[in-house]
Short mmCIF file of C-alpha atoms in Angstrom, two decimals:
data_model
loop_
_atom_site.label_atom_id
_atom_site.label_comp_id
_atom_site.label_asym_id
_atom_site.label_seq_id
_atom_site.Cartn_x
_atom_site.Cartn_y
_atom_site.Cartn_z
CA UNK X 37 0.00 0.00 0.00
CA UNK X 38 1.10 3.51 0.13
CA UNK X 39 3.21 5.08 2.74
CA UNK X 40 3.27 8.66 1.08
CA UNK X 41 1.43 11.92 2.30
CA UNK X 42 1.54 13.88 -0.74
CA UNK X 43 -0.15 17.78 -0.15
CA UNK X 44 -1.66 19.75 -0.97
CA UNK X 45 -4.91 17.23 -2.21
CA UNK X 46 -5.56 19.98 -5.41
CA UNK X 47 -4.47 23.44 -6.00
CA UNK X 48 -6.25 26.67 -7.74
CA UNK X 49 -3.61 29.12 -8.85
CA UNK X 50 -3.44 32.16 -11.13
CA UNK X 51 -0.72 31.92 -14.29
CA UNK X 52 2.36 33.27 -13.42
CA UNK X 53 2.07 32.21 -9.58
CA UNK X 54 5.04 29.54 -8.03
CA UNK X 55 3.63 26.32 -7.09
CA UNK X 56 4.80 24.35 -4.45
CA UNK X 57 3.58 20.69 -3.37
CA UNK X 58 5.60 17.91 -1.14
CA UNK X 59 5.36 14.53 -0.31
CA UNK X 60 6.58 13.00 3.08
CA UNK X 61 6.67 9.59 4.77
CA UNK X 62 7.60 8.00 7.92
CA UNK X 63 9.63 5.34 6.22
CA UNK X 64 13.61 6.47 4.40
CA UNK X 65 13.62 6.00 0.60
CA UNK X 66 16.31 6.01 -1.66
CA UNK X 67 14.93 7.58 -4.22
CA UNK X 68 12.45 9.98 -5.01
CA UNK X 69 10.60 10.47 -8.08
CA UNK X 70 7.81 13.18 -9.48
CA UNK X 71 5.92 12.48 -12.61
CA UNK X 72 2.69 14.76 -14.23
CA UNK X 73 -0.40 12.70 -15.70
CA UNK X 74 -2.38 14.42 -18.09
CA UNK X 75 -5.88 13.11 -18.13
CA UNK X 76 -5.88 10.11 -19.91
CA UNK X 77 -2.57 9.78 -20.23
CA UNK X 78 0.03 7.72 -18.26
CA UNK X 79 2.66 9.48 -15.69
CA UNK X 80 5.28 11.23 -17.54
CA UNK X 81 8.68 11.71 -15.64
CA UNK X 82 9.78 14.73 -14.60
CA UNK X 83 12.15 14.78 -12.06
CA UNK X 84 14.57 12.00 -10.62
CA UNK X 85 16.09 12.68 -7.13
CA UNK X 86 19.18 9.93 -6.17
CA UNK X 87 20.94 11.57 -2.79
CA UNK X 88 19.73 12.75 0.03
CA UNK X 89 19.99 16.90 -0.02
CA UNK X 90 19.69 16.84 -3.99
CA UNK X 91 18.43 19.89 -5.72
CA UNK X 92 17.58 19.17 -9.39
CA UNK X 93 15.96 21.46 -11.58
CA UNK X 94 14.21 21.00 -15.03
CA UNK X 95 13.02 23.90 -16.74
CA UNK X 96 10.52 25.95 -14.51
CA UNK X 97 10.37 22.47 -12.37
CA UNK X 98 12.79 22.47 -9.11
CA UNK X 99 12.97 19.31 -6.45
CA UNK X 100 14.71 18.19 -3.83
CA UNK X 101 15.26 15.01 -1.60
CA UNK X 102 14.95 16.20 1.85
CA UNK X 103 17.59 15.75 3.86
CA UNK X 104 16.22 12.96 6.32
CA UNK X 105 15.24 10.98 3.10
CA UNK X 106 11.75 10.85 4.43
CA UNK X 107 10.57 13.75 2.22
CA UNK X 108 10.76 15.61 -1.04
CA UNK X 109 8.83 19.24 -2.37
CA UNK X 110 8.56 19.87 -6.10
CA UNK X 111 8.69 23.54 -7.05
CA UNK X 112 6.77 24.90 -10.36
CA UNK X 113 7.98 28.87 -11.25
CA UNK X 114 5.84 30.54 -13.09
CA UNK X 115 2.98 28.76 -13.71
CA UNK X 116 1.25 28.35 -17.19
CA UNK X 117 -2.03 27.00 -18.31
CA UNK X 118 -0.22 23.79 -19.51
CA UNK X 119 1.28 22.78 -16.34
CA UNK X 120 -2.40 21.90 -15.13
CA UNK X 121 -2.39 18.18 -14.57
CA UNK X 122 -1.99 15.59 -11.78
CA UNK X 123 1.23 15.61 -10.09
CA UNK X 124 2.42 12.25 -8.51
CA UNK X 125 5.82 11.78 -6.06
CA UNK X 126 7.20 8.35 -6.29
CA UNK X 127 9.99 7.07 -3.96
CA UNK X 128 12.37 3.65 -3.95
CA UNK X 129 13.16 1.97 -1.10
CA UNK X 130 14.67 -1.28 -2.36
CA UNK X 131 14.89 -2.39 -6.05
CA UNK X 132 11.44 -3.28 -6.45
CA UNK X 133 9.61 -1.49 -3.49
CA UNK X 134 7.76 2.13 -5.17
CA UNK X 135 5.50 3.35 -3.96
CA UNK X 136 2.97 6.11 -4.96
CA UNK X 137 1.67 9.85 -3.30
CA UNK X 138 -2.35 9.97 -3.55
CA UNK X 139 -1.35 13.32 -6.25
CA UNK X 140 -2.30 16.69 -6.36
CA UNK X 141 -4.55 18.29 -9.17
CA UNK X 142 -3.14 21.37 -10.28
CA UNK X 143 -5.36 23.92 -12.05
CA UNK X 144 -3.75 27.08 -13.62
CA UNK X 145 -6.32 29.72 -14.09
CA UNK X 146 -5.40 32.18 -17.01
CA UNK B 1203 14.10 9.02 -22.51
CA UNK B 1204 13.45 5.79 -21.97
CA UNK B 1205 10.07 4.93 -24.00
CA UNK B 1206 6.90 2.17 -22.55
CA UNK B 1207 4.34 1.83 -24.89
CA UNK B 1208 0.67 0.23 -24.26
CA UNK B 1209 -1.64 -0.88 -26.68
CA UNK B 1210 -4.37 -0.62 -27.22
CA UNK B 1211 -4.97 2.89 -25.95
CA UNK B 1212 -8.42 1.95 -25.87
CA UNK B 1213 -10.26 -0.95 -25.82
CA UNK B 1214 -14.52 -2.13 -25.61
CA UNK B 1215 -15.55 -5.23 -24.66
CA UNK B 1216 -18.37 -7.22 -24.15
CA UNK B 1217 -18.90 -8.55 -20.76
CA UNK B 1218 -18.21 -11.76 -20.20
CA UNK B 1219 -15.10 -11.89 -22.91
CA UNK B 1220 -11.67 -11.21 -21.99
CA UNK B 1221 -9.35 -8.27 -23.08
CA UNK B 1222 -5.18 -8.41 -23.40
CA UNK B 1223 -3.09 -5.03 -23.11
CA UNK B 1224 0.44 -5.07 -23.88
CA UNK B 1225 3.10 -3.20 -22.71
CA UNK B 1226 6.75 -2.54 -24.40
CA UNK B 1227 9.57 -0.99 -22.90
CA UNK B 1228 10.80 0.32 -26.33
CA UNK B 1229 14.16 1.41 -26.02
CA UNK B 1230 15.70 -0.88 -22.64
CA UNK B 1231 15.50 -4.27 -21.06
CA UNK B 1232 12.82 -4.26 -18.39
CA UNK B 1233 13.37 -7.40 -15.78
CA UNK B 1234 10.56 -5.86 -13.85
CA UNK B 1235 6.97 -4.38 -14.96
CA UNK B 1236 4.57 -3.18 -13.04
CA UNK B 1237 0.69 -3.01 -13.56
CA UNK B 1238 -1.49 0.16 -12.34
CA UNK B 1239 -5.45 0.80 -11.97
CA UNK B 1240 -6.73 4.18 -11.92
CA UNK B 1241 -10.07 5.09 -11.25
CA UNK B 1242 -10.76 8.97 -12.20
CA UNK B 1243 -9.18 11.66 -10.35
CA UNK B 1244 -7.55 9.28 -7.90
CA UNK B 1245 -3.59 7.93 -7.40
CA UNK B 1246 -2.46 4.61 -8.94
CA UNK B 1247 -3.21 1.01 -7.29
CA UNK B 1248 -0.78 -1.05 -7.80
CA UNK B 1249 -1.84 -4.50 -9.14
CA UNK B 1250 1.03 -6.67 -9.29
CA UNK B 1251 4.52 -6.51 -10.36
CA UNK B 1252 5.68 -8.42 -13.69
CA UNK B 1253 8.84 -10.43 -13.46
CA UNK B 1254 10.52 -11.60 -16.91
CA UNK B 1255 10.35 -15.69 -16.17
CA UNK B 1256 8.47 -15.80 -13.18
CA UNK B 1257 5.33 -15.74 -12.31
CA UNK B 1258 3.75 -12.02 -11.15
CA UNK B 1259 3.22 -10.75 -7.42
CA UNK B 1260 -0.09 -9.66 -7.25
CA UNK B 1261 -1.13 -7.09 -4.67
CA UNK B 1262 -3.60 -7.97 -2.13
CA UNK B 1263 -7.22 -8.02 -3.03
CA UNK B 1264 -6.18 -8.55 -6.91
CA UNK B 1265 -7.61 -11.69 -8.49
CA UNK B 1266 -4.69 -13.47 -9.72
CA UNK B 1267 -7.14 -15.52 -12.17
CA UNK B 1268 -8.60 -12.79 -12.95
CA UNK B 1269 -6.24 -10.49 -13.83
CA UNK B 1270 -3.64 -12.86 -16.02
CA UNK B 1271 -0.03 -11.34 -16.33
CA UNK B 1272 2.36 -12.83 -18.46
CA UNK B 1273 5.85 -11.66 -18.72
CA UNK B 1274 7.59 -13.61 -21.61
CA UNK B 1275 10.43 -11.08 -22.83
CA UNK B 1276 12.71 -8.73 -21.30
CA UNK B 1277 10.66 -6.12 -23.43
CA UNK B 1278 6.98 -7.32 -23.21
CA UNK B 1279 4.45 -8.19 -20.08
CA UNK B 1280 0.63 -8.61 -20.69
CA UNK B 1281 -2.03 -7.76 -19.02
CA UNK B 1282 -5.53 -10.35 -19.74
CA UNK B 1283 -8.76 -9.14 -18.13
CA UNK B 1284 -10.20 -12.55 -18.15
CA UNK B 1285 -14.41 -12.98 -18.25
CA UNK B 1286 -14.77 -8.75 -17.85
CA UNK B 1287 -17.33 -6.86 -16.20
CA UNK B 1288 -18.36 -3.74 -16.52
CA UNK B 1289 -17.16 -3.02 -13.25
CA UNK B 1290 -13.48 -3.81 -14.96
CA UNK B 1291 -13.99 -0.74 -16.48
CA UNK B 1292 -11.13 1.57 -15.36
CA UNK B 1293 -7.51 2.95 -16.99
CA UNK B 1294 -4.96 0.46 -17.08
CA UNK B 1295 -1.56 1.85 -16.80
CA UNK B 1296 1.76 -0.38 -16.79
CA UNK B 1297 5.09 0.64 -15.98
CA UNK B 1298 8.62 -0.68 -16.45
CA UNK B 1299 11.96 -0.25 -14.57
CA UNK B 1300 14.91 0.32 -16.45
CA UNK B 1301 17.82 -1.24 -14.53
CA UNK B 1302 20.21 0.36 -16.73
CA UNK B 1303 19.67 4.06 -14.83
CA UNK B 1304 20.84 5.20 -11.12
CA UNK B 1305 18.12 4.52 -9.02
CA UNK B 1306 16.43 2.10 -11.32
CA UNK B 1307 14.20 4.52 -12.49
CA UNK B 1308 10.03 4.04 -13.68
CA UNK B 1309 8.74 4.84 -16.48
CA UNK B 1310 5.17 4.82 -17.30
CA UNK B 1311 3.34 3.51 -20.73
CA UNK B 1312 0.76 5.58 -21.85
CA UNK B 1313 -2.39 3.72 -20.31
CA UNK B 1314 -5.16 1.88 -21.98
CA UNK B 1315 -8.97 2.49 -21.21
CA UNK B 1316 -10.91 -0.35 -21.17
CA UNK B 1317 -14.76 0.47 -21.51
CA UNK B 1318 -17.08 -3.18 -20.68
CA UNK B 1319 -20.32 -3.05 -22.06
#
């Protein structure tokens, strides 16, 4: 089952606002993983996080593995009407163990 | 990037016949696929895990018989909805881990809808 609290649930924002979402756990992962699903479309990956501490940035997208390894926050600069979507954290505990945040619906109002 | 393709995208059925969806991992060897439900606006439930030569783990509550997984390549696992229901209904979505990257890394196929009428 999953062990991640991913927040917040859904999101209303204005273009141009920063978005910022997280997941957490009680459990230490080594790896952590963010992905957008458009509706009706599978997960797309967007960020891969390997160390704890790591800040990696793609585009307008920023994430980091928190330092305990229990947690992670995706950052979204700048929002535009395309980045609405379902955002999902993953994380990796051993080589087959992922497991899944609940998501959080983002909604970009022009 | 690594590429996992489904097919079909979509697929309707009459109840009471069964329904295959494949999934590819395109461009990498996949030892390991994984196979998703997703009801609307909710997260993934994990169904079972796909091993190449094995037989698949199935998540509890999952009908094994049901829900036939066959895993005969390093690029290929299927998915057979046996004797559907409507109540199958739902987006399938597979997934595959490619081995080959730091932190063994998912990637997602595209999903398939599968409408039972």
């Amino acid at each position: 089952g999953q062990q991640l609290n991913q927040s917040p649930q859904s999101m209303f924002i204005q273009e141009g606002e920063d978005v910022s979402m997280n997941c957490t756990s009680s459990s230490i992962f080594n790896t952590w993983l963010w992905y957008k699903q458009d509706p009706g479309e599978g997960p797309v990956l967007l960020i891969a996080l390997y160390k704890a501490g790591e800040l990696t940035s793609n585009g307008r997208l920023t994430a980091q593995f928190g330092i305990t390894r229990k947690d992670s926050f995706l950052n979204i600069s700048a929002s535009i009407p395309s980045d609405v979507g379902i955002y999902f954290c993953a994380a990796r505990r051993t080589s087959n163990q992922f497991y899944f945040g609940t998501g959080t619906s983002l909604t970009v109002i022009p | 990037g690594a590429v996992v393709s489904q097919h079909p995208s979509w697929v309707i059925c009459k109840s009471g016949t069964s329904v295959k969806i494949e999934c590819r991992s395109l461009d990498f060897q996949a030892t390991t696929m994984f196979w998703y439900r997703q009801f609307p606006k909710q997260s993934l439930m994990l169904m079972a895990t796909s091993n190449e030569g094995s037989k698949a783990t199935y998540e509890q509550g999952v009908e094994k018989d049901k829900f036939l997984i066959n895993h005969a390549s390093l690029t290929l696992s299927t998915l057979t909805v046996t004797s559907a229901h409507p109540e199958d209904s739902s987006f399938y979505i597979c997934s595959a881990r490619d081995v080959e990257t730091r932190g063994n890394t998912i990637y997602f196929g595209e999903g398939s809808w599968l409408t039972v009428v």
